Amino acid sequence: MSDSRHERLADVLVDFCAGVREGDLVTLESTTLAAPILRALYRRVLAAGAHPLPRISLEGMSESLLKYGNEEQLSWENPVRADDVETVDVRIVLEAAGNTKRLSNIDPARLARQQRSAERLRNRYLERAAAGELRWVLTAYPTEAAAQDASMSFAEYEDFVFGSAFLDDPDPVARWREFGERIDRIAGFLASKRQLRVVSDGTDLRLNVEGRAWISAKGRENLPDGEVFTAPLETSVDGEIRFTYPAVFNARQVDDVRLRFEAGEVVEATATRGEEFLREMIGMDEGARRVGEFAFGLNEAVPVFTRNILFDEKIGGTVHLALGTAYPESGGLNRSALHWDLICDLRSGSEVYADGELVYRDGHFLYGTNGWSD
């Protein structure tokens, strides 16, 4: 990215996404690879009258802990992280990995143990966010490793990241607000529905969403953004689903994931690659076998799979579900050390029914259903 892009991204993150105010304590979290945008963010937070608190990590540290740490070290709760979760007003996180495959050979059982150790802080973080006490935003800084994962040149990937967040628009904030209004209309339409059924190749899945809130993700907590999500009733998910794209979690890739649910719980899980890792993750705890989130991806500026869930779950014309913990604001009760998003492409040969009525086909809502229009 050019310097002007850094400044523009910093402005949108601080002013629009996080709404940084005078006196706020703001953590800036990333790796050293994101130094150019971190400098711009630091200046912009200062200009807002807030207090920037950099949290910069070095590549390889988490890998070392997972490889060489003993059980006590893997389960240790960092008191600095705990203090941040309880006291900061805003958290701005930039993904910037130099090696996206760094955890590929880590024992899945050790990964699961570390995930469990972070559960208390993760749940507390979600509670503060749901209560409006903590504002946060996650974005990505382009790196060569991320570009390679996306099968793009570095220049192409920079343009993709920039464009997917509407930052090449003359007024990106106005574009996000306009897009947010469309997402709100979709959320309002879905809020009146009790049951959904998703049908596509290898998929026939039913879930009950009655009484749960549909949340519009419209550029506040992710950049890019563009989804509407909820939490299905914990015992309601039934049927089977085949995920179109590889499922990536903690730098591990699992291909051709197929899940079968009964009474809300995964009773069968298969994959053509990485099945052992899949089974280890969903066996992490009792909540890992249940669905904490179901969502429609709506961002047409994200048309391709990149192996980065920040972008991939927003692909226009997809749905995704997350195994594990639910976001409290959606009304979901499931809790787990896991939250793993898996994506199903519905842009061809698919249908979604709401309360028995066809409302979505081949990646698009059927506008005009019951008088509703976009």
Coordinates of C-alpha atoms in Angstrom, one line a residue:
M1 CA 0.0 0.0 0.0
S2 CA 1.1 3.6 -0.7
D3 CA 1.4 6.1 2.2
S4 CA -1.8 7.7 1.2
R5 CA -3.6 4.4 1.5
H6 CA -2.2 4.0 5.0
E7 CA -3.6 7.4 6.1
R8 CA -6.9 6.7 4.5
L9 CA -7.2 3.3 6.2
A10 CA -6.2 4.7 9.5
D11 CA -8.9 7.4 9.3
V12 CA -11.6 4.9 8.5
L13 CA -10.5 2.5 11.3
V14 CA -10.2 5.2 14.0
D15 CA -13.1 7.5 13.1
F16 CA -15.8 5.2 11.5
C17 CA -15.1 1.7 12.6
A18 CA -14.0 2.1 16.2
G19 CA -15.4 5.6 16.8
V20 CA -12.3 6.6 18.9
R21 CA -13.1 9.4 21.4
E22 CA -11.1 11.7 23.5
G23 CA -9.6 9.9 26.5
D24 CA -10.1 6.4 25.2
L25 CA -7.5 3.8 25.8
V26 CA -6.8 2.1 22.5
T27 CA -4.7 -1.0 21.9
L28 CA -3.0 -1.3 18.5
E29 CA -2.2 -5.0 17.9
S30 CA -0.2 -6.5 15.0
T31 CA 3.2 -7.7 14.0
T32 CA 6.2 -5.7 13.0
L33 CA 5.3 -6.3 9.3
A34 CA 2.4 -3.8 9.7
A35 CA 4.7 -1.0 11.0
P36 CA 3.7 1.6 8.3
I37 CA 0.0 1.4 9.1
L38 CA 0.7 1.2 12.8
R39 CA 2.5 4.5 12.7
A40 CA -0.4 6.1 10.8
L41 CA -2.9 4.6 13.3
Y42 CA -0.8 5.8 16.3
R43 CA -0.9 9.4 14.9
R44 CA -4.6 9.2 14.2
V45 CA -5.4 8.0 17.7
L46 CA -3.4 10.8 19.1
A47 CA -5.3 13.3 16.9
A48 CA -8.5 12.0 18.3
G49 CA -7.3 12.8 21.8
A50 CA -7.1 9.2 22.9
H51 CA -4.2 7.1 24.3
P52 CA -2.6 4.6 21.9
L53 CA -1.2 1.4 23.5
P54 CA 0.8 -0.6 21.0
R55 CA 0.9 -4.4 21.4
I56 CA 3.4 -5.6 18.8
S57 CA 4.2 -9.3 18.5
L58 CA 7.2 -11.0 16.8
E59 CA 6.7 -13.8 14.3
G60 CA 7.5 -17.2 15.8
M61 CA 6.7 -16.6 19.4
S62 CA 3.3 -18.4 19.5
E63 CA 4.9 -21.3 17.5
S64 CA 7.7 -21.6 20.1
L65 CA 5.1 -21.7 23.0
L66 CA 3.1 -24.4 21.2
K67 CA 6.2 -26.4 20.4
Y68 CA 8.2 -26.2 23.6
G69 CA 5.8 -25.0 26.3
N70 CA 4.9 -27.3 29.1
E71 CA 1.3 -27.9 30.2
E72 CA 1.4 -25.1 32.8
Q73 CA 2.8 -22.7 30.2
L74 CA 0.2 -23.6 27.6
S75 CA -2.5 -23.0 30.1
W76 CA -1.1 -19.7 31.5
E77 CA -3.3 -16.7 31.4
N78 CA -1.3 -13.6 30.5
P79 CA -2.1 -10.9 33.1
V80 CA -1.3 -8.1 30.7
R81 CA -3.9 -9.5 28.3
A82 CA -6.3 -9.9 31.1
D83 CA -5.8 -6.3 32.1
D84 CA -6.4 -5.2 28.5
V85 CA -9.6 -7.1 28.2
E86 CA -10.9 -5.5 31.4
T87 CA -9.8 -1.9 30.9
V88 CA -9.3 -0.8 27.3
D89 CA -12.0 1.1 25.5
V90 CA -11.0 0.2 21.9
R91 CA -9.1 -2.7 20.4
I92 CA -7.7 -2.3 16.8
V93 CA -6.2 -5.5 15.4
L94 CA -4.3 -5.9 12.1
E95 CA -3.5 -9.3 10.8
A96 CA 0.0 -9.3 9.3
A97 CA 1.5 -12.8 9.2
G98 CA 4.9 -13.4 7.5
N99 CA 4.2 -17.1 7.5
T100 CA 0.6 -18.3 7.4
K101 CA 1.7 -21.9 7.7
R102 CA 3.7 -21.5 10.8
L103 CA 1.4 -23.8 13.0
S104 CA 0.9 -26.5 10.4
N105 CA 2.9 -29.1 12.2
I106 CA 1.9 -28.3 15.7
D107 CA 0.2 -31.2 17.6
P108 CA -3.6 -30.5 17.4
A109 CA -4.0 -31.6 21.1
R110 CA -1.6 -28.8 22.1
L111 CA -3.5 -26.3 20.0
A112 CA -6.7 -27.4 21.7
R113 CA -5.2 -27.0 25.1
Q114 CA -4.1 -23.5 24.4
Q115 CA -7.5 -22.6 23.0
R116 CA -9.2 -23.8 26.2
S117 CA -6.8 -21.8 28.3
A118 CA -7.9 -18.6 26.5
E119 CA -11.6 -19.3 26.8
R120 CA -12.3 -17.2 30.0
L121 CA -10.7 -14.1 28.5
R122 CA -12.4 -14.6 25.1
N123 CA -15.8 -14.9 26.8
R124 CA -15.1 -11.8 29.0
Y125 CA -14.0 -9.9 25.9
L126 CA -17.3 -10.8 24.1
E127 CA -19.3 -9.9 27.1
R128 CA -17.8 -6.4 27.3
A129 CA -18.2 -5.9 23.6
A130 CA -21.9 -7.0 23.7
A131 CA -22.5 -4.6 26.6
G132 CA -21.0 -1.7 24.6
E133 CA -18.1 -1.3 27.0
L134 CA -15.4 -2.3 24.5
R135 CA -15.3 -1.3 20.8
W136 CA -13.1 -3.3 18.4
V137 CA -12.2 -3.7 14.8
L138 CA -10.2 -6.4 13.0
T139 CA -8.6 -5.7 9.6
A140 CA -5.7 -7.1 7.6
Y141 CA -2.4 -5.6 6.4
P142 CA -1.2 -7.1 3.1
T143 CA 1.8 -9.4 3.3
E144 CA 3.5 -11.6 0.7
A145 CA 2.4 -14.7 2.6
A146 CA -1.3 -13.6 2.5
A147 CA -1.0 -12.8 -1.2
Q148 CA 0.4 -16.3 -1.9
D149 CA -2.5 -17.9 0.0
A150 CA -4.9 -16.0 -2.1
S151 CA -3.1 -17.0 -5.4
M152 CA -2.4 -13.3 -6.2
S153 CA 0.6 -11.2 -6.8
F154 CA 1.4 -8.8 -4.0
A155 CA 0.2 -5.8 -6.0
E156 CA -3.1 -7.6 -6.9
Y157 CA -3.6 -8.5 -3.2
E158 CA -3.0 -4.9 -2.1
D159 CA -5.7 -3.8 -4.5
F160 CA -8.0 -6.6 -3.4
V161 CA -7.7 -5.6 0.3
F162 CA -8.1 -2.0 -0.5
G163 CA -11.2 -2.6 -2.8
S164 CA -12.9 -5.1 -0.5
A165 CA -13.1 -2.4 2.2
F166 CA -14.5 0.2 -0.2
L167 CA -11.4 2.3 0.5
D168 CA -11.0 3.2 -3.2
D169 CA -14.4 5.0 -3.2
P170 CA -14.3 8.8 -3.1
D171 CA -16.2 8.6 0.2
P172 CA -15.7 5.1 1.7
V173 CA -17.7 6.0 4.9
A174 CA -20.7 7.0 2.8
R175 CA -20.4 3.7 0.9
W176 CA -20.3 1.7 4.1
R177 CA -23.3 3.5 5.5
E178 CA -25.3 2.9 2.3
F179 CA -24.3 -0.8 2.3
G180 CA -25.2 -1.0 6.0
E181 CA -28.7 0.1 5.3
R182 CA -29.1 -2.8 2.8
I183 CA -27.8 -5.2 5.4
D184 CA -30.2 -3.9 8.0
R185 CA -33.1 -4.5 5.7
I186 CA -32.0 -8.1 5.2
A187 CA -31.6 -8.6 8.9
G188 CA -35.1 -7.1 9.5
F189 CA -36.5 -9.5 7.0
L190 CA -34.9 -12.6 8.6
A191 CA -35.8 -11.5 12.1
S192 CA -39.4 -12.5 11.4
K193 CA -38.5 -16.0 10.4
R194 CA -38.5 -19.1 12.7
Q195 CA -36.8 -21.8 10.7
L196 CA -34.3 -21.9 7.8
R197 CA -33.5 -24.7 5.5
V198 CA -30.4 -24.6 3.2
V199 CA -30.2 -27.0 0.2
S200 CA -27.3 -27.4 -2.2
D201 CA -24.9 -30.1 -3.4
G202 CA -24.2 -32.3 -0.4
T203 CA -26.2 -30.0 1.9
D204 CA -29.7 -30.2 3.4
L205 CA -29.5 -28.4 6.7
R206 CA -32.4 -27.2 8.9
L207 CA -32.0 -24.8 11.9
N208 CA -34.4 -22.9 14.2
V209 CA -33.7 -19.1 14.7
E210 CA -36.9 -18.1 16.5
G211 CA -36.3 -15.5 19.1
R212 CA -32.7 -14.9 18.1
A213 CA -31.3 -11.6 17.0
W214 CA -29.9 -11.1 13.5
I215 CA -26.9 -8.9 13.7
S216 CA -25.9 -6.6 10.8
A217 CA -22.1 -6.6 10.3
K218 CA -21.6 -3.4 8.4
G219 CA -18.0 -2.2 8.7
R220 CA -17.8 -1.5 12.5
E221 CA -16.0 -4.6 13.8
N222 CA -14.5 -6.0 10.7
L223 CA -13.0 -4.2 7.7
P224 CA -13.9 -5.4 5.2
D225 CA -17.3 -6.5 6.5
G226 CA -20.6 -7.5 4.9
E227 CA -22.6 -10.3 6.6
V228 CA -25.8 -10.8 8.6
F229 CA -25.6 -13.4 11.4
T230 CA -27.4 -15.0 14.2
A231 CA -27.1 -18.0 16.6
P232 CA -29.5 -20.9 15.9
L233 CA -31.2 -22.5 18.9
E234 CA -28.6 -24.9 20.4
T235 CA -30.5 -28.1 19.8
S236 CA -32.2 -27.2 16.6
V237 CA -29.6 -27.9 13.9
D238 CA -30.4 -31.1 11.9
G239 CA -29.2 -32.5 8.6
E240 CA -25.9 -32.4 6.7
I241 CA -23.7 -29.7 5.2
R242 CA -20.8 -29.9 2.8
F243 CA -18.4 -27.0 2.9
T244 CA -17.3 -25.8 -0.5
Y245 CA -14.0 -24.2 0.5
P246 CA -11.1 -25.5 2.6
A247 CA -11.7 -24.8 6.3
V248 CA -8.7 -22.9 7.7
F249 CA -8.1 -22.6 11.5
N250 CA -4.9 -21.7 13.3
A251 CA -3.0 -21.9 10.0
R252 CA -4.2 -25.5 9.5
Q253 CA -6.2 -26.4 6.4
V254 CA -8.9 -29.0 6.3
D255 CA -10.4 -30.0 2.9
D256 CA -13.9 -31.1 1.9
V257 CA -15.4 -30.9 5.4
R258 CA -18.8 -32.7 5.7
L259 CA -20.8 -32.5 9.0
R260 CA -23.9 -34.3 10.0
F261 CA -26.0 -32.9 12.8
E262 CA -28.7 -34.4 15.1
A263 CA -30.5 -32.3 17.7
G264 CA -27.9 -29.6 17.3
E265 CA -24.8 -31.7 17.7
V266 CA -22.2 -32.9 15.2
V267 CA -22.6 -36.7 15.1
E268 CA -20.4 -37.3 12.0
A269 CA -17.5 -35.3 10.7
T270 CA -15.3 -36.2 7.7
A271 CA -12.7 -34.5 5.6
T272 CA -10.5 -35.6 2.7
R273 CA -7.5 -33.9 4.3
G274 CA -6.9 -32.9 7.9
E275 CA -9.7 -35.1 9.4
E276 CA -7.6 -35.8 12.6
F277 CA -7.3 -32.0 13.2
L278 CA -11.0 -31.5 12.6
R279 CA -11.9 -34.2 15.1
E280 CA -9.5 -32.8 17.7
M281 CA -11.0 -29.3 17.4
I282 CA -14.6 -30.4 17.6
G283 CA -13.7 -32.6 20.5
M284 CA -12.2 -29.6 22.4
D285 CA -15.2 -29.3 24.7
E286 CA -18.9 -30.0 24.8
G287 CA -19.8 -26.7 23.0
A288 CA -17.4 -27.3 20.1
R289 CA -19.8 -29.7 18.5
R290 CA -22.7 -27.2 18.4
V291 CA -23.3 -24.2 16.1
G292 CA -22.7 -20.8 17.6
E293 CA -23.3 -18.8 14.5
F294 CA -25.0 -18.9 11.1
A295 CA -24.6 -16.2 8.6
F296 CA -25.1 -14.9 5.0
G297 CA -22.0 -13.4 3.3
L298 CA -23.1 -10.3 1.4
N299 CA -20.0 -8.4 0.2
E300 CA -19.9 -8.6 -3.6
A301 CA -16.5 -6.8 -3.5
V302 CA -15.1 -10.1 -2.0
P303 CA -15.7 -12.5 -4.9
V304 CA -12.9 -15.0 -4.4
F305 CA -11.6 -17.4 -1.7
T306 CA -8.3 -16.2 -0.1
R307 CA -7.8 -18.6 2.8
N308 CA -8.3 -15.7 5.2
I309 CA -11.6 -15.9 7.1
L310 CA -11.8 -12.1 7.5
F311 CA -12.5 -11.9 3.8
D312 CA -13.9 -15.4 3.0
E313 CA -16.8 -15.3 5.4
K314 CA -18.0 -12.1 3.6
I315 CA -18.0 -13.5 0.1
G316 CA -21.2 -12.4 -1.5
G317 CA -23.5 -15.4 -2.2
T318 CA -22.2 -17.7 0.6
V319 CA -23.4 -18.9 4.0
H320 CA -21.2 -19.9 6.8
L321 CA -21.6 -21.4 10.2
A322 CA -19.3 -21.4 13.2
L323 CA -18.8 -24.4 15.4
G324 CA -18.4 -23.3 19.0
T325 CA -19.1 -20.2 21.0
A326 CA -21.9 -17.8 20.1
Y327 CA -21.8 -14.0 20.1
P328 CA -23.8 -12.9 23.1
E329 CA -25.5 -10.1 21.2
S330 CA -27.2 -12.7 18.9
G331 CA -28.9 -14.4 21.9
G332 CA -26.9 -17.6 21.5
L333 CA -26.1 -19.6 24.7
N334 CA -23.5 -21.9 23.4
R335 CA -20.0 -21.5 24.9
S336 CA -16.8 -23.1 23.9
A337 CA -13.1 -22.4 23.6
L338 CA -13.7 -22.9 19.8
H339 CA -15.1 -20.5 17.2
W340 CA -14.4 -21.9 13.8
D341 CA -16.1 -20.5 10.7
L342 CA -16.7 -22.8 7.7
I343 CA -18.0 -21.6 4.4
C344 CA -20.5 -23.0 1.9
D345 CA -20.8 -21.3 -1.6
L346 CA -24.4 -21.0 -2.7
R347 CA -23.9 -19.1 -5.9
S348 CA -24.9 -22.1 -8.1
G349 CA -27.5 -24.8 -7.6
S350 CA -28.7 -23.7 -4.1
E351 CA -31.9 -22.7 -2.4
V352 CA -32.7 -21.4 1.1
Y353 CA -36.2 -21.7 2.6
A354 CA -37.6 -19.6 5.5
D355 CA -40.6 -21.1 7.2
G356 CA -41.1 -23.3 4.1
E357 CA -41.0 -20.4 1.6
L358 CA -38.2 -20.1 -1.0
V359 CA -36.4 -16.8 -0.1
Y360 CA -32.9 -17.2 -1.6
R361 CA -31.6 -18.9 -4.7
D362 CA -28.1 -19.2 -6.2
G363 CA -26.5 -16.6 -3.9
H364 CA -29.2 -14.0 -3.9
F365 CA -32.2 -13.2 -1.8
L366 CA -35.4 -13.2 -3.9
Y367 CA -36.5 -9.6 -3.4
G368 CA -40.2 -9.0 -3.3
T369 CA -40.8 -12.0 -1.1
N370 CA -43.9 -11.2 1.1
G371 CA -43.7 -7.6 -0.2
W372 CA -40.0 -7.2 1.0
S373 CA -37.6 -5.5 -1.3
D374 CA -34.0 -4.5 -1.1

